[in-house]
Amino acid sequence: MNEDKKREKDKQEALDYHQVGRPGKIEILSTKSTLTSKDLALAYSPGVAWPCLEIADDPEAAYKYTIKGNLVGVISNGSAVLGLGNIGPLAGKPVMEGKGILFKRFADIDVFDIEIDADTVDKMVNVISALEPTFGGVNLEDIKAPECFEVERQLVEKMNIPVFHDDQHGTAIICSAAFLNALEIAKKKIENIRIVFSGAGAAASACAQLVMDLGVKPENLFMCDSKGVIYKGRTAGMNKYKEQFANDTKLRTLADALDGADAFIGCSARGVLSKEMVGTMAKDPIIFAMANPEPEIMPHEVAEVRDDALMATGRSDFPNQVNNVLCFPFLFRGALDVRATKINTEMKMAAVYALADLAKEEVPDEVRMAYGNEDFKFGRNYLIPKPFDTRVLTRVTPAVAKAAMDSGVAKLKIDNLTDYATNLENRLGTSAEFMKSLRDRLDTYVKQKNKKVKVVFAEGSNARILEAAKILKDDDKIEPILLGNKERILKKMKKIGLDSLKDLQIVTPDRDENFNGFYKEYGEARSREGVSLSHAEDVMALENYFGSMMLRKGLVDAFIAGPTLSYPDCFVPIMNVVGTVDQQRAAGVYIMVFKNRILFLADCTAQVEPNAENLAEIAANTAQLFRHLMRREPRIAFLSFSNFGSNRHPQAKKVKNAVRIAKENYPMLNVEGELQADVAVNKGVLEKLFDFSNLNGETDILIFPELNSANISYKLLSQLSDGQAIGPILVPMKGTVNIVQRTAPVSEIVNMAYLTALLAEEENNFNNK
């Protein structure tokens, strides 16, 4: 495909993306119920008067009763839109909508995009400052230099909320993080290097200022614009913003400045940097060619003359993309959460160091998967994290919040930054409030007993397990114990920068003092089921068997298997060693957490074709899990393609019989069925069509007729809705044990650990009563 055809194809794809369906990319959704006239009376008149009066008495109450504390204004006059230039505010609106999507996607920040018809500094300042009551922060976007400098300066002085020009400071923060790591790889000290900038606009000026804040000496920084080096005494094309970077030098051209230079930072235009210039630079030159869409020089052109260069661009198709999305969502998240009055240098530098440090950690599997399973390791081709690395939220945001508090610009204080980071990780899902309630309850148990919950993890050398263990260790509610080869685990800790975990208990099964007793006990217990003593010795050396035995013998409170082995490979050892209460059949429960509802789904993982008795048993065991976690009696619906005998197919009759058996064997359960899924989850429909139903409220537990429907349903719900799946949780086990899936990210492993630890404590309390 030639370039013209490709360009036309790309153009049409972009236009279709924006116009198909509802025009544009964003909408406003209600966070409160609006189903009844009562709801509307609360949302608007007359009920809305009460929060209005509260805010009139105390302006800070706006953060309690309105969206202000999570709302950022993305504001532009369209005078410097991307590489398109001064196309005006209306034409720039698609960019501002896109910015709003990135704020929401990466940091759960709501955005109003505001395009203003204002072409002077005074007009822009007057309009934007008048909007302060609306927003918790303002992101200035695509305003041309030099006006952008003065607009931001005046707004920062006038407004008592964070104001941030992303084109300046976002680029500067990402560039500086990559720059620090490039210096480390090149073994150069920042105070000794000579650096040359091409461009003297918003981004270049901010980058230059920030690298000086980080340690570059002003006399070693040379800024060039279209007229050459900005030097003291130059008058052509100068202004007060360029003047602050004027160098007392005899160098006059970009080529002059680059001769022997250690670094080039480009925020200018394609073709500015030639191969000849690159050839004159010092050993291991750092070349950040960030002009978009075409960099000042292409990577292959640099490679033709240098094999020692460290390169970054603004493009995603080359390594080391300087992408502002690594900054602005997380910077604002931290600023909003401590209600900062401004974004200062300390907060920017905190973001720089957090990003630079994160690039040195091992990259999680979910990030590799997002980029076609490419392997990223800290080095010349991986200087900064990738945008889809969810750890950016939990590293940069707390660092920014802490810097705001330490520097005195925060109105609110966050006492526990570890808890804060965990809450941030959950925030992008729907399970944050639910998981926080579980962690709070676990915290209460731990404080009452003055003893942490011991949780053993089967795959101790797995990077995700180690990252989860770090979070759990720092949170101080759970004592992680790692299973596996000790030397391999310690080596992996060192490799991914988690040496702080080396004091954790690490158990190598076949070297442990309990190994002989474990395999002999297991061999004896399973001797009539084809297990010889030598076979028992072999399998007990495997982490899933040994961990299960540690739980069985009471050496730990809970055991978590996974996340690299298949579900059956984890499930079989657990069943063989731990087993179920009263030799019942195990079931796997998923908790689906939606914005306004929580549903328990069973059995999603274990029993392929349960009979009616099995279904009744699954319902009773799931109800017990629900009581532990939700602390009330559940309402249970048995699902089918039939409603109360409307179909007489044997499969429907099986479910009907299961309901009867459940009522007979477990008379305290509130069960109903058989029901079609839409009726079961819609209280209004159920009450209207079947007023004899005894559920008396919204259904809490859905019992599926067999594994196919259950497994398919939870996976569809987790992929196609805003619901988040937590699980699977095994019931009714003799000990507290669960399995994390192979695709589980670190946040999911952490959540499963908290949930499992809480269940262990609940079970202990129940047994001691």
Short mmCIF file of C-alpha atoms in Angstrom, two decimals, residues 46-287:
data_model
loop_
_atom_site.label_atom_id
_atom_site.label_comp_id
_atom_site.label_asym_id
_atom_site.label_seq_id
_atom_site.Cartn_x
_atom_site.Cartn_y
_atom_site.Cartn_z
CA PRO A 46 -36.68 20.48 45.85
CA GLY A 47 -34.02 18.18 47.36
CA VAL A 48 -31.06 19.82 45.67
CA ALA A 49 -31.59 22.96 47.77
CA TRP A 50 -30.11 21.30 50.85
CA PRO A 51 -26.59 20.72 49.50
CA CYS A 52 -26.74 24.21 47.98
CA LEU A 53 -27.34 25.69 51.42
CA GLU A 54 -24.55 23.58 52.95
CA ILE A 55 -22.09 24.85 50.34
CA ALA A 56 -23.24 28.44 50.83
CA ASP A 57 -22.36 28.07 54.53
CA ASP A 58 -19.06 26.28 53.85
CA PRO A 59 -17.49 26.41 50.35
CA GLU A 60 -15.33 23.36 51.18
CA ALA A 61 -18.57 21.35 51.33
CA ALA A 62 -18.60 21.49 47.52
CA TYR A 63 -16.02 18.71 47.62
CA LYS A 64 -18.48 16.61 49.64
CA TYR A 65 -21.69 17.21 47.70
CA THR A 66 -20.50 17.77 44.11
CA ILE A 67 -18.09 16.37 41.55
CA LYS A 68 -15.68 19.30 42.00
CA GLY A 69 -12.99 17.26 43.76
CA ASN A 70 -12.70 14.83 40.84
CA LEU A 71 -13.32 17.24 37.98
CA VAL A 72 -10.64 18.76 35.75
CA GLY A 73 -11.22 21.35 33.07
CA VAL A 74 -9.29 20.68 29.87
CA ILE A 75 -9.19 24.18 28.41
CA SER A 76 -7.82 25.38 25.08
CA ASN A 77 -8.10 28.23 22.61
CA GLY A 78 -6.91 25.99 19.78
CA SER A 79 -3.92 28.16 18.91
CA ALA A 80 -1.33 25.32 18.84
CA VAL A 81 -3.19 22.03 18.30
CA LEU A 82 -0.82 19.08 17.97
CA GLY A 83 1.19 19.64 14.80
CA LEU A 84 -1.77 21.34 13.12
CA GLY A 85 -1.05 24.84 14.36
CA ASN A 86 -3.62 27.56 15.04
CA ILE A 87 -6.81 25.83 13.84
CA GLY A 88 -9.07 27.50 16.39
CA PRO A 89 -11.03 26.30 19.42
CA LEU A 90 -13.81 24.44 17.62
CA ALA A 91 -11.46 22.43 15.41
CA GLY A 92 -9.43 21.55 18.49
CA LYS A 93 -12.43 20.05 20.32
CA PRO A 94 -11.74 16.41 19.25
CA VAL A 95 -8.32 16.67 20.89
CA MET A 96 -9.79 17.98 24.14
CA GLU A 97 -12.40 15.21 24.18
CA GLY A 98 -9.58 12.71 23.66
CA LYS A 99 -7.68 14.23 26.56
CA GLY A 100 -10.74 13.71 28.73
CA ILE A 101 -10.83 10.03 27.77
CA LEU A 102 -7.21 9.59 28.83
CA PHE A 103 -7.85 11.27 32.20
CA LYS A 104 -10.74 8.87 32.84
CA ARG A 105 -9.09 5.74 31.44
CA PHE A 106 -5.83 6.05 33.34
CA ALA A 107 -6.77 7.84 36.58
CA ASP A 108 -10.59 7.85 36.90
CA ILE A 109 -10.69 11.65 36.66
CA ASP A 110 -13.78 13.28 35.16
CA VAL A 111 -13.32 16.05 32.61
CA PHE A 112 -15.25 18.88 31.03
CA ASP A 113 -13.54 20.03 27.85
CA ILE A 114 -13.82 23.81 27.43
CA GLU A 115 -12.90 25.43 24.12
CA ILE A 116 -12.70 29.21 24.42
CA ASP A 117 -12.72 31.87 21.71
CA ALA A 118 -10.01 34.00 23.29
CA ASP A 119 -6.90 35.15 21.46
CA THR A 120 -5.18 37.30 24.09
CA VAL A 121 -3.62 36.56 27.45
CA ASP A 122 -6.07 38.81 29.29
CA LYS A 123 -9.12 37.20 27.70
CA MET A 124 -7.89 33.68 28.45
CA VAL A 125 -6.99 34.50 32.04
CA ASN A 126 -10.31 36.22 32.69
CA VAL A 127 -12.40 33.36 31.26
CA ILE A 128 -10.45 30.52 32.87
CA SER A 129 -10.08 32.09 36.31
CA ALA A 130 -13.85 32.71 36.38
CA LEU A 131 -14.35 28.95 36.12
CA GLU A 132 -12.59 28.17 39.41
CA PRO A 133 -15.85 27.30 41.26
CA THR A 134 -16.49 24.50 38.75
CA PHE A 135 -13.25 22.56 38.79
CA GLY A 136 -10.84 20.84 41.15
CA GLY A 137 -8.04 21.54 38.68
CA VAL A 138 -7.32 23.01 35.24
CA ASN A 139 -5.31 21.38 32.46
CA LEU A 140 -4.28 23.98 29.88
CA GLU A 141 -3.93 22.47 26.43
CA ASP A 142 -2.68 23.49 23.00
CA ILE A 143 -2.08 27.20 23.66
CA LYS A 144 0.75 28.66 21.62
CA ALA A 145 3.96 30.14 23.00
CA PRO A 146 4.80 32.64 24.34
CA GLU A 147 1.22 33.36 25.45
CA CYS A 148 0.97 29.99 27.22
CA PHE A 149 3.74 30.97 29.66
CA GLU A 150 1.99 34.13 30.79
CA VAL A 151 -1.46 32.53 30.90
CA GLU A 152 -0.23 29.76 33.18
CA ARG A 153 1.79 32.14 35.37
CA GLN A 154 -1.14 34.46 35.97
CA LEU A 155 -3.62 31.64 36.58
CA VAL A 156 -1.33 29.96 39.10
CA GLU A 157 -1.18 33.26 40.99
CA LYS A 158 -4.92 33.97 40.80
CA MET A 159 -6.44 30.52 41.31
CA ASN A 160 -6.46 28.34 44.41
CA ILE A 161 -6.62 25.05 42.47
CA PRO A 162 -3.92 23.25 40.45
CA VAL A 163 -3.25 24.74 37.01
CA PHE A 164 -0.98 22.77 34.69
CA HIS A 165 0.02 23.32 31.07
CA ASP A 166 0.59 19.77 29.92
CA ASP A 167 2.32 20.69 26.68
CA GLN A 168 5.05 22.24 28.80
CA HIS A 169 5.37 20.27 31.98
CA GLY A 170 3.97 16.88 30.98
CA THR A 171 6.54 16.58 28.22
CA ALA A 172 9.24 17.85 30.57
CA ILE A 173 8.46 15.29 33.27
CA ILE A 174 8.48 12.28 30.92
CA CYS A 175 11.55 13.55 29.07
CA SER A 176 13.42 14.12 32.33
CA ALA A 177 12.61 10.65 33.67
CA ALA A 178 13.95 9.05 30.50
CA PHE A 179 16.92 11.43 30.56
CA LEU A 180 17.96 10.42 34.10
CA ASN A 181 17.89 6.76 33.10
CA ALA A 182 19.81 7.45 29.89
CA LEU A 183 22.50 9.20 31.93
CA GLU A 184 22.71 6.17 34.21
CA ILE A 185 23.15 3.78 31.29
CA ALA A 186 25.71 6.07 29.63
CA LYS A 187 27.51 6.40 32.98
CA LYS A 188 27.43 10.20 32.86
CA LYS A 189 26.89 12.63 35.72
CA ILE A 190 24.21 15.24 35.22
CA GLU A 191 26.33 18.06 36.62
CA ASN A 192 29.06 17.41 34.03
CA ILE A 193 27.10 16.94 30.81
CA ARG A 194 26.63 19.43 27.99
CA ILE A 195 23.09 19.47 26.61
CA VAL A 196 21.65 21.12 23.49
CA PHE A 197 17.98 21.96 22.91
CA SER A 198 16.40 22.44 19.51
CA GLY A 199 13.26 24.55 19.89
CA ALA A 200 12.44 27.32 22.30
CA GLY A 201 8.69 26.90 22.64
CA ALA A 202 6.55 25.64 25.52
CA ALA A 203 7.84 22.06 25.67
CA ALA A 204 11.52 22.89 25.14
CA SER A 205 11.50 25.67 27.74
CA ALA A 206 9.85 23.46 30.35
CA CYS A 207 12.22 20.57 29.61
CA ALA A 208 15.21 22.86 29.91
CA GLN A 209 14.01 24.29 33.22
CA LEU A 210 13.32 20.85 34.71
CA VAL A 211 16.66 19.32 33.74
CA MET A 212 18.34 22.32 35.36
CA ASP A 213 16.25 21.70 38.48
CA LEU A 214 17.57 18.13 38.36
CA GLY A 215 21.20 19.25 38.19
CA VAL A 216 22.24 20.40 34.70
CA LYS A 217 24.40 23.51 35.04
CA PRO A 218 23.00 26.57 33.20
CA GLU A 219 26.36 27.22 31.53
CA ASN A 220 26.21 23.68 30.06
CA LEU A 221 22.79 24.16 28.49
CA PHE A 222 22.48 25.56 24.97
CA MET A 223 19.06 26.36 23.52
CA CYS A 224 18.61 26.87 19.79
CA ASP A 225 15.67 28.22 17.82
CA SER A 226 15.21 28.86 14.11
CA LYS A 227 17.82 31.63 14.27
CA GLY A 228 20.47 29.51 16.01
CA VAL A 229 21.93 29.49 19.51
CA ILE A 230 20.22 31.72 22.07
CA TYR A 231 23.16 33.66 23.44
CA LYS A 232 23.55 36.66 25.70
CA GLY A 233 23.27 39.86 23.71
CA ARG A 234 21.20 38.37 20.89
CA THR A 235 18.28 40.59 19.87
CA ALA A 236 16.74 38.90 16.84
CA GLY A 237 13.64 36.83 17.69
CA MET A 238 14.14 37.17 21.41
CA ASN A 239 11.63 37.53 24.26
CA LYS A 240 11.85 37.40 28.04
CA TYR A 241 11.16 33.66 28.09
CA LYS A 242 14.05 32.87 25.76
CA GLU A 243 16.27 35.34 27.59
CA GLN A 244 16.37 33.16 30.72
CA PHE A 245 18.15 30.44 28.69
CA ALA A 246 20.63 32.75 26.97
CA ASN A 247 24.16 31.38 27.30
CA ASP A 248 27.32 33.47 27.41
CA THR A 249 28.93 31.69 24.45
CA LYS A 250 30.51 32.25 21.04
CA LEU A 251 28.63 29.27 19.58
CA ARG A 252 26.09 30.40 17.00
CA THR A 253 24.56 27.41 15.21
CA LEU A 254 22.99 24.11 16.23
CA ALA A 255 25.93 22.32 14.59
CA ASP A 256 28.39 24.39 16.63
CA ALA A 257 26.57 23.59 19.86
CA LEU A 258 26.36 19.86 19.14
CA ASP A 259 30.08 19.39 18.54
CA GLY A 260 31.16 17.35 21.58
CA ALA A 261 27.74 17.61 23.26
CA ASP A 262 26.48 14.76 25.45
CA ALA A 263 22.78 15.19 24.76
CA PHE A 264 20.27 16.57 22.25
CA ILE A 265 16.67 17.35 23.22
CA GLY A 266 14.48 18.19 20.23
CA CYS A 267 11.09 19.89 20.41
CA SER A 268 11.24 21.46 16.97
CA ALA A 269 10.77 20.01 13.48
CA ARG A 270 11.68 17.16 11.15
CA GLY A 271 15.15 17.34 9.59
CA VAL A 272 16.65 19.81 12.05
CA LEU A 273 19.24 17.28 13.24
CA SER A 274 21.53 15.84 10.57
CA LYS A 275 23.61 12.68 10.61
CA GLU A 276 26.73 14.84 10.34
CA MET A 277 25.78 16.66 13.55
CA VAL A 278 25.15 13.35 15.35
CA GLY A 279 28.58 12.18 14.28
CA THR A 280 30.25 15.06 16.12
CA MET A 281 28.59 14.35 19.48
CA ALA A 282 30.38 12.81 22.48
CA LYS A 283 30.52 9.09 23.27
CA ASP A 284 27.15 7.47 24.09
CA PRO A 285 25.13 10.50 22.96
CA ILE A 286 21.61 10.91 24.29
CA ILE A 287 19.29 11.92 21.46
#
